[in-house]
Each structure stands twice: as structure tokens, then as C-alpha cells.
Coordinates of C-alpha atoms and ligand atoms in Angstrom, one line a residue:
M1 CA 32.8 -25.3 -9.5
T2 CA 30.0 -26.6 -8.3
K3 CA 26.2 -24.4 -9.6
F4 CA 23.9 -24.0 -6.9
E5 CA 20.1 -23.2 -7.5
T6 CA 18.5 -20.9 -5.1
K7 CA 14.9 -21.3 -3.8
I8 CA 13.0 -18.7 -2.0
G9 CA 9.6 -18.8 -0.5
L10 CA 8.2 -16.2 1.4
E11 CA 5.5 -15.3 4.4
I12 CA 3.6 -11.6 4.4
H13 CA 1.7 -10.5 7.1
V14 CA -0.5 -7.9 5.6
Q15 CA -2.9 -5.7 7.8
L16 CA -6.4 -5.2 6.9
K17 CA -7.6 -1.8 7.1
T18 CA -11.3 -2.9 8.3
K19 CA -12.9 -0.2 10.4
S20 CA -13.0 -2.5 13.4
K21 CA -10.3 -4.9 14.8
M22 CA -10.8 -9.2 13.8
F23 CA -12.7 -10.0 16.7
C24 CA -14.3 -7.1 18.6
S25 CA -15.8 -3.8 17.4
C26 CA -12.5 -1.6 18.7
D27 CA -10.9 0.8 16.3
N28 CA -8.5 -0.9 13.8
N29 CA -6.9 2.2 13.2
A30 CA -4.2 3.0 15.9
E31 CA -1.9 5.2 14.2
G32 CA -1.2 8.5 16.1
K33 CA -3.3 7.0 19.1
K34 CA -2.2 7.0 22.5
P35 CA -1.1 3.5 23.8
N36 CA -3.3 1.0 24.7
T37 CA -6.6 3.2 24.6
L38 CA -7.9 1.1 21.3
V39 CA -8.3 -2.0 23.8
C40 CA -11.8 -4.0 25.1
P41 CA -12.1 -7.1 27.1
V42 CA -12.1 -9.2 24.4
C43 CA -8.7 -7.8 22.8
L44 CA -6.9 -7.6 26.4
G45 CA -7.7 -11.6 26.4
L46 CA -9.7 -11.1 29.4
P47 CA -11.2 -14.3 30.6
G48 CA -14.9 -15.0 30.0
T49 CA -15.3 -12.8 26.5
L50 CA -15.9 -14.6 23.5
P51 CA -14.4 -13.5 19.9
V52 CA -17.3 -12.2 17.1
A53 CA -15.7 -12.8 13.5
N54 CA -15.3 -9.1 11.2
F55 CA -17.4 -9.8 8.4
Q56 CA -15.5 -7.0 6.7
A57 CA -12.0 -8.6 7.2
I58 CA -13.1 -12.0 5.7
E59 CA -15.1 -10.3 3.0
W60 CA -11.8 -8.5 1.9
I61 CA -9.7 -11.9 2.3
I62 CA -11.8 -13.5 0.0
K63 CA -11.1 -10.7 -2.3
T64 CA -7.6 -10.7 -2.0
G65 CA -7.2 -14.4 -2.9
L66 CA -9.6 -14.0 -5.8
A67 CA -6.7 -11.1 -7.3
F68 CA -4.5 -14.0 -6.8
N69 CA -6.5 -16.8 -8.4
S70 CA -6.8 -18.9 -5.3
E71 CA -9.6 -21.2 -5.0
I72 CA -11.9 -20.3 -1.9
S73 CA -12.7 -23.1 0.4
K74 CA -16.1 -23.8 0.7
I75 CA -16.2 -24.3 4.4
S76 CA -13.0 -22.5 6.3
K77 CA -12.1 -22.4 10.6
F78 CA -10.3 -20.5 13.2
D79 CA -7.9 -22.5 15.2
R80 CA -6.0 -21.4 18.2
K81 CA -2.1 -21.0 18.1
H82 CA -0.4 -21.1 21.6
Y83 CA 2.7 -19.6 22.5
F84 CA 3.9 -17.2 24.8
Y85 CA 4.7 -13.6 24.5
P86 CA 4.1 -10.3 26.6
D87 CA 2.5 -8.9 23.4
L88 CA 0.2 -11.8 23.6
P89 CA -2.0 -11.4 26.4
K90 CA -4.9 -14.5 25.8
G91 CA -1.6 -17.0 25.4
Y92 CA -2.4 -18.0 21.9
Q93 CA -3.5 -16.3 19.1
I94 CA -6.7 -17.1 16.7
S95 CA -5.2 -18.1 13.4
Q96 CA -5.9 -21.1 11.0
L97 CA -4.2 -24.1 10.4
D98 CA -5.8 -27.0 7.9
K99 CA -8.8 -25.0 6.5
P100 CA -7.6 -21.6 5.3
F101 CA -9.7 -19.3 3.6
C102 CA -7.4 -19.3 0.4
L103 CA -5.9 -22.6 -1.4
G104 CA -3.3 -21.9 -3.8
G105 CA -3.3 -19.0 -6.4
F106 CA -0.1 -17.5 -8.0
L107 CA 1.3 -14.0 -8.9
E108 CA 3.4 -13.5 -12.1
I109 CA 6.3 -11.5 -12.4
S110 CA 8.4 -10.6 -15.5
G111 CA 6.2 -13.5 -17.0
K112 CA 7.3 -16.0 -14.4
K113 CA 4.3 -17.7 -12.1
I114 CA 5.4 -17.8 -8.5
R115 CA 2.5 -20.3 -6.7
L116 CA 1.2 -19.2 -3.8
N117 CA 0.5 -22.0 -1.0
R118 CA -2.0 -20.4 0.7
I119 CA -3.2 -17.2 2.6
H120 CA -5.1 -17.3 5.9
L121 CA -6.9 -14.7 8.3
E122 CA -5.6 -14.1 12.0
E123 CA -5.4 -11.7 14.6
D124 CA -2.2 -9.1 14.9
A125 CA -0.5 -9.1 18.5
G126 CA 0.6 -6.0 20.6
K127 CA 3.7 -4.0 20.2
L128 CA 6.5 -4.0 22.6
I129 CA 8.2 -1.1 23.4
H130 CA 11.9 -1.4 24.7
R131 CA 13.1 1.8 26.7
G132 CA 16.6 1.2 28.0
T133 CA 15.8 -1.8 31.0
K134 CA 12.3 -1.7 30.8
S135 CA 9.9 -2.8 28.3
L136 CA 6.4 -1.7 27.6
V137 CA 3.2 -3.1 26.2
D138 CA 1.0 -1.4 23.6
L139 CA -2.1 -3.3 23.2
N140 CA -3.8 -1.2 20.4
R141 CA -2.5 -3.1 17.5
A142 CA -3.9 -6.5 19.3
G143 CA -6.7 -7.9 17.8
T144 CA -5.8 -6.6 14.4
P145 CA -6.5 -8.8 11.1
L146 CA -4.0 -10.3 9.7
M147 CA -3.9 -11.9 6.3
E148 CA -1.1 -14.3 5.9
I149 CA 0.3 -14.8 2.8
V150 CA 2.3 -18.2 2.3
T151 CA 4.3 -18.6 -0.9
E152 CA 5.8 -21.6 -2.3
P153 CA 9.4 -21.8 -2.8
D154 CA 9.5 -20.6 -6.7
I155 CA 11.4 -17.6 -6.2
S156 CA 15.1 -18.1 -7.5
S157 CA 17.2 -14.9 -6.8
P158 CA 16.6 -12.1 -3.8
K159 CA 16.4 -10.0 -7.0
E160 CA 13.2 -11.6 -7.8
A161 CA 11.8 -11.7 -3.8
G162 CA 12.2 -8.0 -4.3
E163 CA 10.4 -7.7 -7.4
F164 CA 7.7 -9.9 -6.1
L165 CA 7.0 -7.9 -3.2
R166 CA 6.6 -4.7 -4.6
K167 CA 4.1 -6.4 -6.9
L168 CA 2.3 -8.2 -4.6
V169 CA 2.0 -4.4 -2.5
K170 CA -0.1 -3.2 -5.8
I171 CA -2.0 -6.3 -5.7
V172 CA -3.4 -6.0 -2.1
R173 CA -3.4 -1.9 -2.0
D174 CA -4.6 -1.2 -5.4
V175 CA -6.0 -4.1 -7.1
A176 CA -7.9 -5.4 -3.9
Q177 CA -7.7 -2.0 -2.0
V178 CA -7.7 -3.7 1.2
S179 CA -4.8 -2.6 2.9
D180 CA -2.4 0.7 2.3
A181 CA 0.4 -2.0 2.7
N182 CA 2.8 0.5 4.4
M183 CA 5.9 -1.1 5.1
E184 CA 6.9 1.7 6.8
K185 CA 4.3 1.7 9.0
G186 CA 4.3 -1.5 9.6
H187 CA 1.4 -2.7 7.7
L188 CA 2.9 -5.4 5.7
R189 CA 6.1 -7.5 7.5
C190 CA 7.8 -10.3 5.4
D191 CA 9.7 -13.5 6.6
A192 CA 12.1 -15.2 4.1
N193 CA 12.8 -18.7 3.8
I194 CA 16.1 -19.3 1.4
S195 CA 18.2 -22.5 0.7
V196 CA 20.6 -23.7 -2.1
N197 CA 20.9 -26.9 -3.6
D198 CA 23.3 -28.4 -6.3
G199 CA 20.5 -30.8 -7.8
K200 CA 21.6 -33.8 -5.4
K201 CA 21.8 -32.2 -1.9
M202 CA 20.4 -28.9 -0.4
S203 CA 21.4 -26.6 2.4
P204 CA 20.2 -26.1 5.5
I205 CA 16.8 -23.7 5.3
V206 CA 17.6 -20.0 6.7
E207 CA 14.2 -18.4 7.8
L208 CA 15.3 -14.5 7.9
K209 CA 12.9 -12.8 9.9
N210 CA 11.0 -9.4 10.7
I211 CA 12.9 -7.3 8.0
N212 CA 11.3 -3.9 7.3
S213 CA 12.2 -3.0 4.2
F214 CA 12.0 -4.4 1.3
R215 CA 15.9 -3.3 0.3
F216 CA 17.0 -5.0 3.5
I217 CA 15.0 -8.2 2.6
E218 CA 17.0 -8.2 -0.9
K219 CA 20.5 -7.5 0.8
A220 CA 19.5 -10.2 3.8
L221 CA 18.9 -12.9 1.2
L222 CA 21.8 -11.9 -1.2
I223 CA 24.4 -12.5 2.1
E224 CA 22.5 -15.8 3.2
E225 CA 22.6 -17.0 -0.4
K226 CA 26.4 -16.6 -0.5
L227 CA 27.1 -18.2 2.8
L228 CA 24.6 -21.3 2.2
A229 CA 27.0 -21.7 -1.2
E230 CA 30.2 -21.4 0.9
D231 CA 29.3 -23.7 3.4
Y232 CA 28.7 -26.4 1.0
P233 CA 31.1 -29.0 2.3
N234 CA 29.4 -28.8 5.7
W235 CA 26.0 -29.5 4.4
P236 CA 23.9 -31.8 7.0
E237 CA 22.4 -35.6 5.7
K238 CA 19.1 -34.3 7.6
R239 CA 17.1 -31.8 6.6
A240 CA 17.7 -28.8 8.9
K241 CA 16.1 -25.1 9.4
K242 CA 18.1 -22.2 11.1
T243 CA 16.6 -18.6 12.0
K244 CA 18.0 -15.4 11.3
G245 CA 17.8 -11.8 11.8
Y246 CA 19.2 -9.1 9.7
D247 CA 21.4 -5.8 11.3
S248 CA 21.1 -2.9 8.8
D249 CA 23.6 -1.4 10.2
R250 CA 26.4 -3.6 9.9
N251 CA 24.8 -5.7 6.6
T252 CA 24.7 -8.7 8.2
T253 CA 22.6 -11.3 9.7
Y254 CA 22.4 -12.9 13.0
I255 CA 21.1 -16.7 14.5
Q256 CA 18.1 -15.9 16.3
R257 CA 15.9 -18.4 18.4
E258 CA 15.5 -21.8 16.9
K259 CA 12.3 -22.0 14.9
E260 CA 9.2 -23.5 16.4
E261 CA 7.9 -26.4 14.2
S262 CA 4.1 -26.8 14.0
K263 CA 3.9 -29.2 16.7
D264 CA 5.2 -26.7 19.2
Y265 CA 2.1 -24.5 19.0
R266 CA -0.3 -27.0 20.0
Y267 CA -3.2 -26.0 17.6
F268 CA -6.4 -27.1 18.3
P269 CA -9.9 -25.5 16.2
E270 CA -11.4 -22.7 18.1
P271 CA -14.1 -23.6 20.0
D272 CA -15.7 -20.0 20.1
L273 CA -16.2 -19.3 16.4
P274 CA -18.2 -21.6 14.4
P275 CA -16.5 -22.9 11.0
I276 CA -17.5 -20.4 8.1
D277 CA -19.3 -21.2 5.1
T278 CA -18.3 -19.2 2.7
S279 CA -21.0 -19.5 -0.1
V280 CA -22.6 -16.6 2.2
F281 CA -20.4 -14.4 -0.1
D282 CA -20.8 -13.6 -3.5
L283 CA -17.6 -14.3 -5.3
E284 CA -18.8 -12.7 -8.8
K285 CA -19.2 -9.5 -7.1
L286 CA -16.0 -9.1 -5.1
K287 CA -14.6 -10.3 -8.4
S288 CA -16.1 -7.5 -10.5
E289 CA -14.6 -4.9 -7.4
L290 CA -11.0 -5.9 -8.1
L291 CA -9.5 -3.2 -9.6
E292 CA -7.5 -3.6 -13.2
S293 CA -4.1 -4.7 -12.6
E294 CA -1.1 -2.7 -13.8
E295 CA -0.3 -5.2 -16.9
E296 CA -4.3 -4.9 -17.7
K297 CA -4.1 -1.2 -17.4
I298 CA -1.0 -1.1 -19.9
I299 CA -2.5 -3.4 -22.3
R300 CA -5.8 -1.6 -22.1
L301 CA -4.1 2.0 -23.0
E302 CA -1.5 0.2 -25.8
S303 CA -5.2 -0.9 -27.4
L304 CA -5.8 2.8 -27.3
G305 CA -3.2 3.7 -29.2
L306 CA -0.6 5.1 -26.5
S307 CA 3.2 3.7 -27.0
S308 CA 4.2 1.3 -24.6
N309 CA 6.5 3.5 -23.1
N310 CA 3.9 6.0 -22.2
A311 CA 1.1 3.3 -21.4
R312 CA 3.8 2.0 -18.9
L313 CA 4.3 5.7 -17.3
I314 CA 0.9 6.1 -17.2
A315 CA 0.1 2.8 -15.8
D316 CA 2.6 2.7 -13.2
D317 CA 1.5 6.1 -11.5
K318 CA -1.9 6.2 -9.8
E319 CA -2.2 9.9 -10.2
R320 CA -1.3 10.2 -13.4
F321 CA -3.3 7.4 -14.2
K322 CA -6.3 9.0 -12.1
I323 CA -6.0 12.4 -14.4
F324 CA -5.7 10.7 -17.8
S325 CA -8.8 7.7 -17.4
S326 CA -10.8 10.9 -16.1
L327 CA -9.8 12.8 -19.2
A328 CA -9.4 10.6 -21.6
T329 CA -13.1 9.4 -22.6
G330 CA -14.8 10.4 -25.6
L331 CA -11.5 11.9 -26.9
K332 CA -10.2 10.6 -30.8
K333 CA -6.8 9.2 -31.1
D334 CA -5.0 12.2 -31.8
D335 CA -6.1 13.7 -28.7
L336 CA -5.8 10.7 -26.7
L337 CA -2.4 11.0 -27.4
T338 CA -1.9 14.5 -26.9
L339 CA -3.6 14.1 -23.6
A340 CA -1.1 11.3 -23.1
K341 CA 2.0 13.1 -23.7
A342 CA 0.6 16.4 -21.1
V343 CA 0.3 13.6 -18.4
V344 CA 3.5 11.9 -19.0
N345 CA 4.8 15.3 -18.6
N346 CA 3.2 15.5 -15.8
Y347 CA 2.0 18.8 -16.7
F348 CA -0.8 17.9 -14.7
N349 CA 1.4 17.8 -11.6
F350 CA 0.2 19.6 -8.4
S351 CA 3.2 19.9 -6.4
F352 CA 3.1 23.4 -6.1
S353 CA 6.6 25.4 -6.0
E354 CA 6.5 29.0 -6.1
N355 CA 8.1 29.4 -9.6
D356 CA 5.7 27.3 -11.7
F357 CA 2.7 28.2 -9.3
E358 CA 0.7 30.3 -11.6
I359 CA 0.7 27.9 -14.3
I360 CA -0.5 25.4 -12.0
N361 CA -3.1 27.2 -11.1
E362 CA -4.2 27.3 -14.8
Y363 CA -4.7 24.0 -14.6
V364 CA -6.2 23.5 -11.5
K365 CA -8.5 25.8 -12.9
A366 CA -9.1 24.0 -16.1
I367 CA -9.5 20.6 -15.1
E368 CA -12.2 22.0 -12.5
D369 CA -13.9 23.8 -15.4
L370 CA -13.7 20.3 -17.1
A371 CA -15.1 18.5 -14.5
S372 CA -18.4 21.0 -14.4
E373 CA -18.4 20.0 -17.9
K374 CA -17.9 23.7 -18.5
I375 CA -15.3 22.9 -21.6
N376 CA -15.7 19.8 -24.0
R377 CA -12.3 17.5 -23.4
K378 CA -10.3 18.1 -26.6
L379 CA -10.8 22.0 -26.0
F380 CA -9.5 21.0 -22.6
S381 CA -6.1 19.0 -23.6
E382 CA -5.6 21.7 -26.3
I383 CA -5.5 24.6 -23.8
V384 CA -3.1 22.8 -21.3
L385 CA -0.7 22.0 -23.7
N386 CA -1.1 25.4 -24.9
I387 CA -0.8 27.1 -21.9
H388 CA 2.3 25.1 -20.9
T389 CA 4.0 25.9 -24.1
E390 CA 3.1 29.3 -23.5
Q391 CA 1.5 29.6 -26.9
I392 CA -2.0 31.4 -25.7
S393 CA -1.9 33.8 -22.7
Y394 CA -4.1 33.3 -20.0
S395 CA -6.8 35.2 -20.9
K396 CA -6.9 34.5 -24.0
A397 CA -7.8 30.7 -22.3
K398 CA -10.1 32.3 -19.9
E399 CA -12.0 33.6 -22.6
T400 CA -12.4 30.3 -24.4
L401 CA -13.4 28.9 -21.6
G402 CA -16.1 31.7 -20.8
Q403 CA -15.6 32.1 -17.0
D404 CA -18.0 33.6 -15.0
E405 CA -15.8 36.4 -12.8
M406 CA -15.8 36.4 -9.3
A407 CA -16.9 39.8 -6.9
E408 CA -13.4 40.4 -5.2
D409 CA -15.2 40.9 -1.9
E410 CA -16.6 37.5 -1.8
A411 CA -12.7 35.9 -2.5
D412 CA -11.9 38.2 0.6
L413 CA -14.0 36.5 2.7
L414 CA -13.4 32.9 1.8
I415 CA -9.3 33.5 2.0
E416 CA -10.3 35.2 5.7
D417 CA -12.5 32.0 6.4
I418 CA -9.7 29.5 5.1
L419 CA -7.1 31.3 7.1
T420 CA -9.3 31.1 10.3
K421 CA -9.6 27.3 9.9
H422 CA -5.9 26.5 9.6
P423 CA -4.2 28.6 12.2
D424 CA -1.5 25.9 12.2
E425 CA -0.4 26.3 8.7
L426 CA -1.3 30.1 9.0
N427 CA 1.8 30.2 11.9
R428 CA 4.1 27.7 9.7
Y429 CA 3.8 30.0 7.1
R430 CA 4.6 33.3 8.5
S431 CA 7.3 31.5 10.5
G432 CA 8.7 30.6 7.1
E433 CA 7.0 27.5 5.7
K434 CA 6.6 29.6 2.2
Q435 CA 5.7 26.2 0.2
L436 CA 2.3 26.4 2.4
L437 CA 1.1 28.6 0.3
G438 CA 0.3 26.0 -2.3
F439 CA -1.9 24.1 0.6
F440 CA -3.8 27.6 0.9
M441 CA -4.3 28.1 -2.8
G442 CA -5.8 24.1 -2.8
Q443 CA -8.1 25.0 -0.1
I444 CA -9.5 28.0 -1.8
M445 CA -9.7 26.4 -5.5
A446 CA -11.6 23.8 -4.1
H447 CA -14.3 26.2 -2.5
L448 CA -14.3 28.1 -5.7
K449 CA -15.4 25.1 -7.9
G450 CA -14.7 27.0 -11.3
K451 CA -15.2 30.4 -10.3
G452 CA -12.4 33.5 -10.1
N453 CA -9.0 34.7 -11.5
P454 CA -6.5 32.4 -9.6
K455 CA -3.6 34.8 -10.5
E456 CA -6.0 37.9 -8.7
I457 CA -6.7 35.3 -5.7
S458 CA -3.3 34.2 -5.1
S459 CA -2.1 37.5 -5.1
L460 CA -4.6 38.4 -2.9
L461 CA -4.0 35.4 -0.5
R462 CA 0.1 36.2 -0.3
D463 CA -1.3 40.1 0.7
K464 CA -3.5 37.9 3.7
L465 CA -0.6 35.2 4.1
E466 CA 1.8 38.4 5.2
G467 CA -0.4 40.3 7.3
K468 CA -1.2 42.9 5.3
Ligands
LIG501 ZN1 -11.3 -4.9 21.3
LIG502 MN1 1.2 -15.3 11.3

């Protein structure tokens, strides 16, 4: 049987979470907004308007490039990419052809380097909404800054493509912090190119477009990998390319339009925007703003003495990492390990349920006390562990903490005030959403900043919520 090698390359579009759009000052956050309310003559593409490049967006694409070890172009420029579609009123997209901001770079997954070809900056198009026989257009998204990250075809399996994408999300969201990268909300969209070869001959390249989840990308790639190998006797002599979509209901792929070649877009330099000299950006400063990657976190946590399993469980979870980091400073090794154990076992987990409600209040309290430096860290981790294992009572913990009591009428007023400020939540609670107790308790605790007895406050709160 013929042995095949699979090659996959990805093109990932990532929306930047800048305040304003790429070439105008319209609000860039369209979430929950009415269609066509975040628009102006520039992003509507009216004749005679001029684009102004968003400094923040350029800074952020450079920052992203640094996170991926790319080379930053000394001079970069924008180009017009022409095509007709109803969501693109100008008839062209401002993009980048031959001088993208970032060149090369790589991302390592399971010890393997996946090379990047480039990262360029462009504007997003609007959105078409199909209703029966009618199609509507919403241009709120037109002009959102969009980074296009293009890989080399170094990915060798559908599974590896999934791994790559999941890691890429963490880099843009947590390391460079330039996008929320939520695929369901369309912040991140991915096209995949796949081909297989037997070392002598290559299959056509299939481009899978607009697939909206990582799981579906993996599934669609698996289907194509198999189809291409099965079609081995019919592989053409010449390089060929097909564009396909993915039908998740039927788990099949289907042929779409023929893929345009670069020449079809009639690219030319954007005459309304000057080339950009990137030496105005302080690369060292941008580099220093990158947060630690997951691997770097794991290595550092292991060097503190944590087991590799605990190091991974903490590095892997944003909340756990935040809690661990905020409490770890100055702790001796034994206490660090205790703290790690508490964090990994979710003793600090704030998801309220009726049953563990009171015990969680005690943690909230202890954490707030720590934040206000009322107790030292070692004592804190002991208290938390002890409360959890119920070795000491709340009142004993309280004695250790040396707390001020809060007058009951003060708590009374505060609770009234919080309920008045959240009438919707109050109504929902009263019509049965009892888990909102946690929401109210959280609001109250945030205001109390370490004062008061959570047990008493929660019973007072319950009474008021029930309308007593
Ligand atoms: Zn605008
Ligand atoms: Mn693009």
C-alpha cells in the first residue's frame, strides 16, 4: 500500500480588540449593538473619504509578531485587494500584499516547530444575514482590524492542526493580549489547506474555508485527507487547487467556488496611506509587555518545587494561575506546595452552589483579608486548608484573622442598596433562579472589603431576597 505524507497549512484571521476600527474612529465593539449603528462615511466606503491607520492596531500586530518570533519589517505598507461582494461597500479591502508587518516566525507544538510565513494587517468586511429569500447586510463589523496569520504547510495531521490552533489562541489572547480570540463570537476564523503526497507525486490542494469550530476543522481535514489518498490514481500531473466548505450536520465536505489567484484581485498599493516606518515602535518595550507563555509558566513553577502535574494544572488555567501568583510571593517551599495543592484542588473555586456557599464565603473573606495585608500568606494558606478540611471552625479562623465586626444596620443598608441597583437579577431570583444568591453575595463582599461576618450577611441577604 502506498504511504502518504499529509501537509496542512493554515490561514487564521484574528480580530483585534482595539477601541476603534482600523481606519476610522467608529466603536470596534459590535457585540449586542443594533445593525449598522457603528458606521461612518469611511467604513461605509463613501467616495471622497480618507482612511487613517489605527496606531494601536499596528502596535498590536507587531507585538503579536514578537510573540511568534517573527521578523518585523522595517518598512510596511498597505495594498488594495479588489473583489466584489455585498458586505464590502468599497469594492476593495485594504490589506497587505508584499510588505506585511511580520515576516516568518514559528510556534512550537509538542516539540515541533510550525513555521509562519507572515502576519499581515487588514480590515474586516461586514456581515451578510440571510432571511429566507432576502439577504441583509450589517456593516458594524466593516473596518474591524484583522490580523491574518499564515503558516507554512508544516502541519502533518488534522490533530496537529487542532493543537496548533488551540495554542495560537492562547498566544494572541493571553500572551500578546490583543484579541479575545473567541471562535464562537467570530473573533477568530480559520481556513485550512491540505494535500497529501507519496514522495513523488502530490494530490491537488484542497482549501477548506470558513469553518467555525476547531472540532469541525479537525473533522473536515480528516475527511479530505482520506478522500485525497483514495483518489491517488486520479491525481493530476499539474498543480491543482479546489475550495471546499464543511457541512457539520452531515459531516461531509462540499465543493465551493474556484479559488482566486492573487492576480485576480488586482492588488495595488493603497494610495491614501503612506508606507509605515516601524522604527517608531519600541520593540523592546513591546516584547517586555508579552506575558509568560504556558510553557514558560510550567518551567518556572517546576523550578519553585511544584510537581510537573501541579505546575501544568496551574499554568493551564487562568484563574488558578492568578490566585497562585497572587499568594505565592514570599512563601517558603513547604507553604508553596501547600498553596499549590489548595489551588489545584479548586479550594479557591468561586463557582457558588447552595451547598458549599458558606465555606466559599470564608475563602472569599480570607482572600480579601490577605489582599488588605491583614494576615500573612503562610497563615492564610494554613487557614484555607484547615477550613476546607474542617479542622478549625469559622469562629476560630476569625479569631486568628482578628477581624472587625460590622454593625448589622450597616450591612442591612448595603444589602438594600445592592438589591435596588440590580432589579433584573432580583426579579430573576424571585422567579426561581436561586443560584443568583452567589451573584448578590459577590457584590456585597466586594463592597465590604474584609468587614462583616459572611455567615450572618448571607442569612440577612437570603431574608431580603425572599422579601422578608
Ligand atoms: Zn467608521
Ligand atoms: Mn485576509
